[in-house]
PDB file of C-alpha atoms in Angstrom:
ATOM      1  CA  UNK W   1     -25.569  -6.130 -31.509  1.00 41.00           C
ATOM      2  CA  UNK W   2     -25.025  -3.580 -29.223  1.00 48.00           C
ATOM      3  CA  UNK W   3     -22.345  -4.481 -26.673  1.00 55.00           C
ATOM      4  CA  UNK W   4     -22.805  -4.446 -22.797  1.00 56.00           C
ATOM      5  CA  UNK W   5     -21.141  -2.291 -20.339  1.00 70.00           C
ATOM      6  CA  UNK W   6     -19.360  -4.180 -17.321  1.00 80.00           C
ATOM      7  CA  UNK W   7     -20.275  -2.272 -14.031  1.00 85.00           C
ATOM      8  CA  UNK W   8     -21.716   1.105 -13.401  1.00 91.00           C
ATOM      9  CA  UNK W   9     -18.275   2.880 -12.928  1.00 95.00           C
ATOM     10  CA  UNK W  10     -14.436   1.918 -12.897  1.00 96.00           C
ATOM     11  CA  UNK W  11     -12.407   1.847  -9.945  1.00 96.00           C
ATOM     12  CA  UNK W  12      -8.429   2.299 -10.610  1.00 97.00           C
ATOM     13  CA  UNK W  13      -5.480   2.083  -8.574  1.00 96.00           C
ATOM     14  CA  UNK W  14      -2.404   3.962 -10.248  1.00 94.00           C
ATOM     15  CA  UNK W  15       0.254   1.574  -8.686  1.00 87.00           C
ATOM     16  CA  UNK W  16       4.117   2.310  -9.239  1.00 82.00           C
ATOM     17  CA  UNK W  17       4.592  -1.283 -10.691  1.00 87.00           C
ATOM     18  CA  UNK W  18       1.408  -2.220 -11.450  1.00 92.00           C
ATOM     19  CA  UNK W  19      -1.591  -0.904 -12.931  1.00 95.00           C
ATOM     20  CA  UNK W  20      -5.070  -2.207 -11.091  1.00 96.00           C
ATOM     21  CA  UNK W  21      -8.710  -1.688 -12.270  1.00 97.00           C
ATOM     22  CA  UNK W  22     -11.771  -3.135 -11.018  1.00 97.00           C
ATOM     23  CA  UNK W  23     -15.321  -3.066 -12.703  1.00 96.00           C
ATOM     24  CA  UNK W  24     -17.892  -2.045  -9.731  1.00 94.00           C
ATOM     25  CA  UNK W  25     -21.663  -2.220  -9.378  1.00 91.00           C
ATOM     26  CA  UNK W  26     -22.466   0.084  -6.897  1.00 84.00           C
ATOM     27  CA  UNK W  27     -19.553  -1.009  -3.979  1.00 85.00           C
ATOM     28  CA  UNK W  28     -19.416  -4.719  -5.397  1.00 91.00           C
ATOM     29  CA  UNK W  29     -16.409  -5.195  -7.975  1.00 94.00           C
ATOM     30  CA  UNK W  30     -17.575  -7.490 -10.477  1.00 94.00           C
ATOM     31  CA  UNK W  31     -14.481  -7.773 -12.329  1.00 95.00           C
ATOM     32  CA  UNK W  32     -10.991  -7.203 -12.524  1.00 96.00           C
ATOM     33  CA  UNK W  33      -7.786  -6.679 -14.531  1.00 96.00           C
ATOM     34  CA  UNK W  34      -4.010  -5.614 -13.727  1.00 96.00           C
ATOM     35  CA  UNK W  35      -0.913  -5.258 -16.127  1.00 94.00           C
ATOM     36  CA  UNK W  36       2.206  -3.527 -15.442  1.00 92.00           C
ATOM     37  CA  UNK W  37       2.400  -0.279 -17.378  1.00 87.00           C
ATOM     38  CA  UNK W  38       4.010   0.930 -20.575  1.00 85.00           C
ATOM     39  CA  UNK W  39       5.290   4.177 -21.444  1.00 81.00           C
ATOM     40  CA  UNK W  40       2.334   5.149 -23.808  1.00 85.00           C
ATOM     41  CA  UNK W  41       0.166   7.347 -21.340  1.00 89.00           C
ATOM     42  CA  UNK W  42      -2.166   6.862 -18.923  1.00 92.00           C
ATOM     43  CA  UNK W  43      -5.538   6.509 -20.854  1.00 95.00           C
ATOM     44  CA  UNK W  44      -3.844   3.984 -23.284  1.00 95.00           C
ATOM     45  CA  UNK W  45      -2.753   2.138 -20.315  1.00 94.00           C
ATOM     46  CA  UNK W  46      -6.249   2.212 -18.887  1.00 96.00           C
ATOM     47  CA  UNK W  47      -8.202   1.169 -22.197  1.00 96.00           C
ATOM     48  CA  UNK W  48      -5.598  -1.974 -22.843  1.00 95.00           C
ATOM     49  CA  UNK W  49      -7.270  -2.834 -19.449  1.00 96.00           C
ATOM     50  CA  UNK W  50     -10.675  -2.087 -19.760  1.00 96.00           C
ATOM     51  CA  UNK W  51     -11.498  -1.846 -23.722  1.00 94.00           C
ATOM     52  CA  UNK W  52     -13.908  -5.200 -23.089  1.00 93.00           C
ATOM     53  CA  UNK W  53     -15.709  -3.250 -20.375  1.00 95.00           C
ATOM     54  CA  UNK W  54     -16.839  -0.592 -22.340  1.00 95.00           C
ATOM     55  CA  UNK W  55     -19.803   0.612 -24.506  1.00 91.00           C
ATOM     56  CA  UNK W  56     -19.614   2.579 -27.270  1.00 89.00           C
ATOM     57  CA  UNK W  57     -22.865   4.691 -26.554  1.00 89.00           C
ATOM     58  CA  UNK W  58     -21.676   5.331 -23.029  1.00 92.00           C
ATOM     59  CA  UNK W  59     -19.503   7.071 -20.894  1.00 94.00           C
ATOM     60  CA  UNK W  60     -17.959   4.980 -17.805  1.00 95.00           C
ATOM     61  CA  UNK W  61     -16.879   7.448 -14.736  1.00 95.00           C
ATOM     62  CA  UNK W  62     -13.090   5.991 -14.271  1.00 96.00           C
ATOM     63  CA  UNK W  63     -11.875   6.762 -10.708  1.00 96.00           C
ATOM     64  CA  UNK W  64      -8.450   6.588  -9.735  1.00 95.00           C
ATOM     65  CA  UNK W  65      -5.978   6.756  -7.352  1.00 95.00           C
ATOM     66  CA  UNK W  66      -1.953   6.749  -7.011  1.00 93.00           C
ATOM     67  CA  UNK W  67      -1.968   9.018  -9.698  1.00 88.00           C
ATOM     68  CA  UNK W  68       1.156  12.236  -9.629  1.00 84.00           C
ATOM     69  CA  UNK W  69      -0.970  14.570 -11.744  1.00 84.00           C
ATOM     70  CA  UNK W  70      -3.161  15.967  -9.622  1.00 90.00           C
ATOM     71  CA  UNK W  71      -1.125  18.591  -6.611  1.00 92.00           C
ATOM     72  CA  UNK W  72      -0.674  16.922  -3.290  1.00 96.00           C
ATOM     73  CA  UNK W  73      -2.785  17.950  -0.230  1.00 96.00           C
ATOM     74  CA  UNK W  74      -0.613  19.242   2.394  1.00 97.00           C
ATOM     75  CA  UNK W  75      -1.334  17.862   6.189  1.00 97.00           C
ATOM     76  CA  UNK W  76      -3.307  17.758   8.482  1.00 98.00           C
ATOM     77  CA  UNK W  77      -6.020  16.606   5.700  1.00 97.00           C
ATOM     78  CA  UNK W  78      -8.814  14.626   6.078  1.00 96.00           C
ATOM     79  CA  UNK W  79      -9.099  12.158   3.068  1.00 95.00           C
ATOM     80  CA  UNK W  80     -12.810  11.847   2.894  1.00 94.00           C
ATOM     81  CA  UNK W  81     -13.052  15.322   2.077  1.00 93.00           C
ATOM     82  CA  UNK W  82     -10.674  15.550  -0.781  1.00 89.00           C
ATOM     83  CA  UNK W  83     -12.186  15.446  -4.264  1.00 85.00           C
ATOM     84  CA  UNK W  84     -11.628  13.580  -7.383  1.00 89.00           C
ATOM     85  CA  UNK W  85     -10.349  15.979 -10.211  1.00 91.00           C
ATOM     86  CA  UNK W  86     -11.677  15.465 -13.455  1.00 93.00           C
ATOM     87  CA  UNK W  87      -8.575  14.616 -16.151  1.00 94.00           C
ATOM     88  CA  UNK W  88      -8.597  14.874 -19.776  1.00 94.00           C
ATOM     89  CA  UNK W  89      -9.292  12.039 -22.467  1.00 95.00           C
ATOM     90  CA  UNK W  90      -9.127  11.539 -25.859  1.00 94.00           C
ATOM     91  CA  UNK W  91     -11.421   8.633 -25.749  1.00 95.00           C
ATOM     92  CA  UNK W  92     -15.392  10.053 -25.425  1.00 94.00           C
ATOM     93  CA  UNK W  93     -15.889   6.163 -23.860  1.00 95.00           C
ATOM     94  CA  UNK W  94     -14.862   7.197 -20.592  1.00 96.00           C
ATOM     95  CA  UNK W  95     -14.445  10.295 -18.183  1.00 95.00           C
ATOM     96  CA  UNK W  96     -11.598   9.836 -15.998  1.00 95.00           C
ATOM     97  CA  UNK W  97     -11.007  11.885 -12.303  1.00 94.00           C
ATOM     98  CA  UNK W  98      -7.698  11.134 -10.204  1.00 94.00           C
ATOM     99  CA  UNK W  99      -7.713  11.588  -6.552  1.00 94.00           C
ATOM    100  CA  UNK W 100      -4.766  13.643  -4.547  1.00 95.00           C
ATOM    101  CA  UNK W 101      -2.094  12.334  -2.841  1.00 96.00           C
ATOM    102  CA  UNK W 102      -0.853  13.538   0.568  1.00 97.00           C
ATOM    103  CA  UNK W 103       2.508  15.975   1.551  1.00 97.00           C
ATOM    104  CA  UNK W 104       4.131  16.251   4.552  1.00 97.00           C
ATOM    105  CA  UNK W 105       6.898  19.195   4.945  1.00 96.00           C
ATOM    106  CA  UNK W 106       8.463  17.651   7.859  1.00 92.00           C
ATOM    107  CA  UNK W 107       9.721  15.299   7.921  1.00 91.00           C
ATOM    108  CA  UNK W 108       9.250  14.972   3.750  1.00 95.00           C
ATOM    109  CA  UNK W 109       6.634  12.541   2.960  1.00 96.00           C
ATOM    110  CA  UNK W 110       4.376  11.937   0.036  1.00 96.00           C
ATOM    111  CA  UNK W 111       1.199   9.383  -0.197  1.00 96.00           C
ATOM    112  CA  UNK W 112      -0.096   8.841  -2.875  1.00 95.00           C
ATOM    113  CA  UNK W 113      -2.596   5.983  -3.004  1.00 94.00           C
ATOM    114  CA  UNK W 114      -2.572   4.852   0.831  1.00 96.00           C
ATOM    115  CA  UNK W 115      -4.689   7.900   1.462  1.00 96.00           C
ATOM    116  CA  UNK W 116      -6.998   6.306  -0.109  1.00 96.00           C
ATOM    117  CA  UNK W 117      -7.069   3.159   1.730  1.00 97.00           C
ATOM    118  CA  UNK W 118      -6.873   5.125   4.463  1.00 97.00           C
ATOM    119  CA  UNK W 119     -10.217   6.676   3.624  1.00 97.00           C
ATOM    120  CA  UNK W 120     -11.889   3.412   2.989  1.00 96.00           C
ATOM    121  CA  UNK W 121     -10.593   2.420   6.343  1.00 97.00           C
ATOM    122  CA  UNK W 122     -12.468   5.593   8.251  1.00 97.00           C
ATOM    123  CA  UNK W 123     -15.367   5.343   5.895  1.00 95.00           C
ATOM    124  CA  UNK W 124     -16.300   1.681   7.408  1.00 95.00           C
ATOM    125  CA  UNK W 125     -15.301   2.778  11.022  1.00 95.00           C
ATOM    126  CA  UNK W 126     -16.416   5.884  11.917  1.00 91.00           C
ATOM    127  CA  UNK W 127     -14.784   7.576  14.617  1.00 94.00           C
ATOM    128  CA  UNK W 128     -11.608   6.037  14.437  1.00 96.00           C
ATOM    129  CA  UNK W 129      -8.060   7.381  15.920  1.00 97.00           C
ATOM    130  CA  UNK W 130      -5.066   5.537  16.542  1.00 98.00           C
ATOM    131  CA  UNK W 131      -2.364   4.688  13.953  1.00 98.00           C
ATOM    132  CA  UNK W 132      -2.599   3.103  10.552  1.00 98.00           C
ATOM    133  CA  UNK W 133       0.423   0.822   9.079  1.00 98.00           C
ATOM    134  CA  UNK W 134       0.143   0.630   4.956  1.00 97.00           C
ATOM    135  CA  UNK W 135       2.430  -1.609   3.577  1.00 94.00           C
ATOM    136  CA  UNK W 136       2.901  -1.494  -0.262  1.00 89.00           C
ATOM    137  CA  UNK W 137       6.669  -0.177  -2.530  1.00 88.00           C
ATOM    138  CA  UNK W 138       6.732   1.986   0.809  1.00 93.00           C
ATOM    139  CA  UNK W 139       5.240   1.299   4.719  1.00 96.00           C
ATOM    140  CA  UNK W 140       3.359   4.231   5.945  1.00 98.00           C
ATOM    141  CA  UNK W 141       2.344   5.352   9.079  1.00 98.00           C
ATOM    142  CA  UNK W 142       0.155   7.767   9.494  1.00 98.00           C
ATOM    143  CA  UNK W 143      -1.690   9.216  12.698  1.00 98.00           C
ATOM    144  CA  UNK W 144      -5.390   9.808  12.674  1.00 98.00           C
ATOM    145  CA  UNK W 145      -7.299  11.911  14.561  1.00 97.00           C
ATOM    146  CA  UNK W 146     -10.966  12.915  14.109  1.00 96.00           C
ATOM    147  CA  UNK W 147     -11.099  11.950  10.422  1.00 96.00           C
ATOM    148  CA  UNK W 148      -7.697  13.486   9.826  1.00 97.00           C
ATOM    149  CA  UNK W 149      -4.397  12.584   8.958  1.00 98.00           C
ATOM    150  CA  UNK W 150      -2.545  15.102  11.268  1.00 97.00           C
ATOM    151  CA  UNK W 151       1.119  13.401  10.308  1.00 97.00           C
ATOM    152  CA  UNK W 152       2.805  10.466   8.759  1.00 98.00           C
ATOM    153  CA  UNK W 153       5.969   8.955   8.302  1.00 97.00           C
ATOM    154  CA  UNK W 154       7.476   6.901   4.895  1.00 97.00           C
ATOM    155  CA  UNK W 155       9.721   3.891   5.139  1.00 97.00           C
ATOM    156  CA  UNK W 156      11.533   2.338   2.348  1.00 96.00           C
ATOM    157  CA  UNK W 157      11.799  -1.274   3.959  1.00 96.00           C
ATOM    158  CA  UNK W 158       9.489  -2.961   1.172  1.00 92.00           C
ATOM    159  CA  UNK W 159      12.113  -1.543  -1.293  1.00 92.00           C
ATOM    160  CA  UNK W 160      15.165  -2.419   1.053  1.00 94.00           C
ATOM    161  CA  UNK W 161      14.023  -6.052   1.071  1.00 95.00           C
ATOM    162  CA  UNK W 162      13.474  -6.301  -2.724  1.00 93.00           C
ATOM    163  CA  UNK W 163      16.985  -5.089  -2.995  1.00 95.00           C
ATOM    164  CA  UNK W 164      18.420  -7.082  -0.823  1.00 95.00           C
ATOM    165  CA  UNK W 165      17.317 -10.670  -2.287  1.00 94.00           C
ATOM    166  CA  UNK W 166      18.468  -9.830  -5.769  1.00 94.00           C
ATOM    167  CA  UNK W 167      21.684  -9.481  -4.157  1.00 93.00           C
ATOM    168  CA  UNK W 168      23.426 -12.990  -4.712  1.00 94.00           C
ATOM    169  CA  UNK W 169      25.282 -13.068  -1.710  1.00 94.00           C
ATOM    170  CA  UNK W 170      20.750 -12.841   0.268  1.00 94.00           C
ATOM    171  CA  UNK W 171      18.961 -14.158  -2.891  1.00 94.00           C
ATOM    172  CA  UNK W 172      18.184 -17.411  -0.667  1.00 94.00           C
ATOM    173  CA  UNK W 173      16.434 -15.460   1.104  1.00 94.00           C
ATOM    174  CA  UNK W 174      13.490 -15.250  -1.610  1.00 91.00           C
ATOM    175  CA  UNK W 175       9.642 -15.157  -1.228  1.00 89.00           C
ATOM    176  CA  UNK W 176      10.251 -19.464  -2.240  1.00 90.00           C
ATOM    177  CA  UNK W 177      12.780 -20.340   0.712  1.00 91.00           C
ATOM    178  CA  UNK W 178       9.977 -20.425   3.314  1.00 93.00           C
ATOM    179  CA  UNK W 179       9.627 -18.692   6.671  1.00 95.00           C
ATOM    180  CA  UNK W 180      10.455 -19.518  10.503  1.00 96.00           C
ATOM    181  CA  UNK W 181       8.787 -17.368  12.977  1.00 96.00           C
ATOM    182  CA  UNK W 182      11.302 -18.090  15.837  1.00 97.00           C
ATOM    183  CA  UNK W 183      14.061 -16.524  13.973  1.00 97.00           C
ATOM    184  CA  UNK W 184      11.736 -13.729  13.059  1.00 97.00           C
ATOM    185  CA  UNK W 185      10.750 -12.866  16.445  1.00 97.00           C
ATOM    186  CA  UNK W 186      14.740 -13.327  17.627  1.00 97.00           C
ATOM    187  CA  UNK W 187      15.565 -10.717  14.585  1.00 98.00           C
ATOM    188  CA  UNK W 188      13.456  -8.403  15.807  1.00 97.00           C
ATOM    189  CA  UNK W 189      14.247  -8.516  19.109  1.00 96.00           C
ATOM    190  CA  UNK W 190      17.799  -8.072  17.694  1.00 96.00           C
ATOM    191  CA  UNK W 191      17.224  -4.908  14.851  1.00 97.00           C
ATOM    192  CA  UNK W 192      14.707  -2.968  18.648  1.00 95.00           C
ATOM    193  CA  UNK W 193      17.362  -3.555  20.657  1.00 94.00           C
ATOM    194  CA  UNK W 194      20.724  -2.717  18.381  1.00 94.00           C
ATOM    195  CA  UNK W 195      18.887  -1.122  15.126  1.00 93.00           C
ATOM    196  CA  UNK W 196      22.405   0.401  14.504  1.00 94.00           C
ATOM    197  CA  UNK W 197      23.809  -2.856  13.432  1.00 95.00           C
ATOM    198  CA  UNK W 198      21.577  -3.434  10.995  1.00 96.00           C
ATOM    199  CA  UNK W 199      23.995  -3.814   8.426  1.00 95.00           C
ATOM    200  CA  UNK W 200      26.434  -5.893   9.819  1.00 97.00           C
ATOM    201  CA  UNK W 201      23.852  -8.045  11.095  1.00 97.00           C
ATOM    202  CA  UNK W 202      22.585  -8.186   7.673  1.00 96.00           C
ATOM    203  CA  UNK W 203      26.076  -9.577   6.480  1.00 96.00           C
ATOM    204  CA  UNK W 204      25.207 -12.385   9.123  1.00 96.00           C
ATOM    205  CA  UNK W 205      22.617 -13.959   7.574  1.00 96.00           C
ATOM    206  CA  UNK W 206      24.986 -14.019   4.239  1.00 95.00           C
ATOM    207  CA  UNK W 207      27.798 -15.394   6.017  1.00 96.00           C
ATOM    208  CA  UNK W 208      25.770 -18.469   8.294  1.00 94.00           C
ATOM    209  CA  UNK W 209      24.734 -19.582   5.284  1.00 93.00           C
ATOM    210  CA  UNK W 210      27.928 -20.500   4.022  1.00 92.00           C
ATOM    211  CA  UNK W 211      29.262 -21.007   7.149  1.00 95.00           C
ATOM    212  CA  UNK W 212      26.857 -23.375   8.637  1.00 95.00           C
ATOM    213  CA  UNK W 213      24.431 -24.043   5.963  1.00 93.00           C
ATOM    214  CA  UNK W 214      21.974 -22.480   7.824  1.00 94.00           C
ATOM    215  CA  UNK W 215      18.652 -23.242   6.276  1.00 95.00           C
ATOM    216  CA  UNK W 216      16.471 -20.402   3.524  1.00 95.00           C
ATOM    217  CA  UNK W 217      13.723 -20.142   5.754  1.00 96.00           C
ATOM    218  CA  UNK W 218      15.922 -18.994   8.604  1.00 97.00           C
ATOM    219  CA  UNK W 219      17.586 -16.507   6.873  1.00 96.00           C
ATOM    220  CA  UNK W 220      14.685 -14.992   5.233  1.00 96.00           C
ATOM    221  CA  UNK W 221      12.614 -14.902   8.608  1.00 97.00           C
ATOM    222  CA  UNK W 222      16.311 -12.978  10.110  1.00 97.00           C
ATOM    223  CA  UNK W 223      15.676 -10.856   7.426  1.00 97.00           C
ATOM    224  CA  UNK W 224      12.475  -9.484   7.347  1.00 97.00           C
ATOM    225  CA  UNK W 225      13.174  -9.320  10.845  1.00 98.00           C
ATOM    226  CA  UNK W 226      16.017  -7.049  11.080  1.00 97.00           C
ATOM    227  CA  UNK W 227      14.296  -5.108   8.713  1.00 97.00           C
ATOM    228  CA  UNK W 228      11.177  -5.039   9.961  1.00 97.00           C
ATOM    229  CA  UNK W 229      12.837  -4.345  13.842  1.00 97.00           C
ATOM    230  CA  UNK W 230      14.873  -1.260  12.819  1.00 97.00           C
ATOM    231  CA  UNK W 231      11.758   0.044  10.887  1.00 97.00           C
ATOM    232  CA  UNK W 232       9.776  -0.472  14.218  1.00 97.00           C
ATOM    233  CA  UNK W 233      12.557   0.753  16.393  1.00 96.00           C
ATOM    234  CA  UNK W 234      12.486   4.444  13.722  1.00 96.00           C
ATOM    235  CA  UNK W 235       8.888   4.456  14.189  1.00 96.00           C
ATOM    236  CA  UNK W 236       8.366   3.877  17.734  1.00 96.00           C
ATOM    237  CA  UNK W 237       6.274   6.846  18.473  1.00 95.00           C
ATOM    238  CA  UNK W 238       3.767   6.127  15.638  1.00 96.00           C
ATOM    239  CA  UNK W 239       2.915   3.065  17.291  1.00 96.00           C
ATOM    240  CA  UNK W 240       3.607   3.136  21.315  1.00 95.00           C
ATOM    241  CA  UNK W 241       0.546   3.198  23.634  1.00 94.00           C
ATOM    242  CA  UNK W 242      -1.778   3.362  20.057  1.00 95.00           C
ATOM    243  CA  UNK W 243      -4.984   2.202  18.449  1.00 96.00           C
ATOM    244  CA  UNK W 244      -3.724   0.121  15.610  1.00 98.00           C
ATOM    245  CA  UNK W 245      -4.615  -1.188  12.323  1.00 98.00           C
ATOM    246  CA  UNK W 246      -2.432  -2.508   9.287  1.00 98.00           C
ATOM    247  CA  UNK W 247      -3.767  -2.486   5.741  1.00 96.00           C
ATOM    248  CA  UNK W 248      -1.859  -3.979   2.806  1.00 88.00           C
ATOM    249  CA  UNK W 249      -0.619  -6.843   1.042  1.00 82.00           C
ATOM    250  CA  UNK W 250      -1.419 -10.538   3.006  1.00 80.00           C
ATOM    251  CA  UNK W 251       2.076 -11.261   3.968  1.00 88.00           C
ATOM    252  CA  UNK W 252       3.754  -7.664   4.472  1.00 92.00           C
ATOM    253  CA  UNK W 253       0.632  -7.126   6.872  1.00 94.00           C
ATOM    254  CA  UNK W 254       0.946 -10.262   8.724  1.00 94.00           C
ATOM    255  CA  UNK W 255       4.558  -9.957   9.267  1.00 96.00           C
ATOM    256  CA  UNK W 256       4.001  -6.261  10.648  1.00 97.00           C
ATOM    257  CA  UNK W 257       1.172  -7.361  12.944  1.00 97.00           C
ATOM    258  CA  UNK W 258       3.030 -10.288  13.860  1.00 96.00           C
ATOM    259  CA  UNK W 259       5.742  -7.975  14.926  1.00 97.00           C
ATOM    260  CA  UNK W 260       3.892  -5.259  16.429  1.00 97.00           C
ATOM    261  CA  UNK W 261       2.317  -7.949  18.919  1.00 96.00           C
ATOM    262  CA  UNK W 262       6.000  -9.126  19.881  1.00 96.00           C
ATOM    263  CA  UNK W 263       6.402  -5.547  21.197  1.00 95.00           C
ATOM    264  CA  UNK W 264       2.765  -5.836  22.744  1.00 96.00           C
ATOM    265  CA  UNK W 265       0.952  -3.687  20.753  1.00 97.00           C
ATOM    266  CA  UNK W 266      -1.692  -5.144  18.939  1.00 95.00           C
ATOM    267  CA  UNK W 267      -3.118  -4.214  16.102  1.00 96.00           C
ATOM    268  CA  UNK W 268      -6.055  -4.909  13.899  1.00 95.00           C
ATOM    269  CA  UNK W 269      -5.630  -6.339  10.132  1.00 95.00           C
ATOM    270  CA  UNK W 270      -8.280  -5.086   7.393  1.00 94.00           C
ATOM    271  CA  UNK W 271      -8.070  -6.391   3.903  1.00 92.00           C
ATOM    272  CA  UNK W 272      -6.080  -3.853   1.654  1.00 92.00           C
ATOM    273  CA  UNK W 273      -8.270  -3.961  -1.319  1.00 94.00           C
ATOM    274  CA  UNK W 274     -11.572  -4.059   0.368  1.00 94.00           C
ATOM    275  CA  UNK W 275     -10.039  -0.279   2.060  1.00 96.00           C
ATOM    276  CA  UNK W 276      -9.118   1.079  -1.523  1.00 96.00           C
ATOM    277  CA  UNK W 277     -12.249   0.197  -3.146  1.00 96.00           C
ATOM    278  CA  UNK W 278     -14.229   2.042  -0.370  1.00 95.00           C
ATOM    279  CA  UNK W 279     -11.724   4.917   0.025  1.00 95.00           C
ATOM    280  CA  UNK W 280     -12.403   5.121  -3.886  1.00 95.00           C
ATOM    281  CA  UNK W 281     -15.858   5.239  -3.341  1.00 93.00           C
ATOM    282  CA  UNK W 282     -16.410   7.527  -0.840  1.00 91.00           C
ATOM    283  CA  UNK W 283     -14.360   9.745  -2.482  1.00 84.00           C
ATOM    284  CA  UNK W 284     -15.694   9.486  -5.937  1.00 79.00           C
ATOM    285  CA  UNK W 285     -19.071  10.684  -4.353  1.00 72.00           C
ATOM    286  CA  UNK W 286     -17.216  14.354  -4.376  1.00 54.00           C
ATOM    287  CA  UNK W 287     -16.146  14.500  -7.640  1.00 50.00           C
TER     288      UNK W 287
END
């Protein structure tokens, strides 16, 4: 019996830690798969995920973002105007195109993947101007004007949080520790007021855990509050007095949204996956 393909085309996000694919029926995902990439190369990793979706008698388009194989486009740039670039493949069942990321000389910064989420947000919110905060393996603050990314700033806050909770002194602040909203708010205030004390305040979390048996939920909220608060202090020119949107994984996006609200800077939250798929689809039309 002839095998039927799943979906009209395939969207792909080449993350630094996870490769994600969605079988798309027009604009609607009908199946998805996710896996950690191996060292076998992009095509081999893709085929491992999408093999069951392919028809031997048909070539399916795969449009991917997040790759370093395509030259970066310098800002200012309009994400919705940057087409996908065809990439060579050995398997004739797939036709791969990759979307370029963005670069900035001063301050030096690179985004590979967030620009496609920005494109998705702009495709669904025509005429929107302001600043988009994107959380992920790094946090990106992007200034948007007339459909262009005018400038952006990246922070490794998510990686810092992961490294800190991997340290034995702060391992009690991991994902299963719980959450204390009051402690988060207080830590945001402390970091915004005195960002130069970040390292000392982090050491204080570890000390209080041993000396006073401070609850892990409080320690975890303090850890996040200090890290995000220090970032907000540095990124103040991006969010102060701006229209704001936050895109990202649910927990991180929620933390940034609440932190901004505490500073009197309300923001809207947009679903990350929906923005990603909308952005891939919008940019794929230019391929």
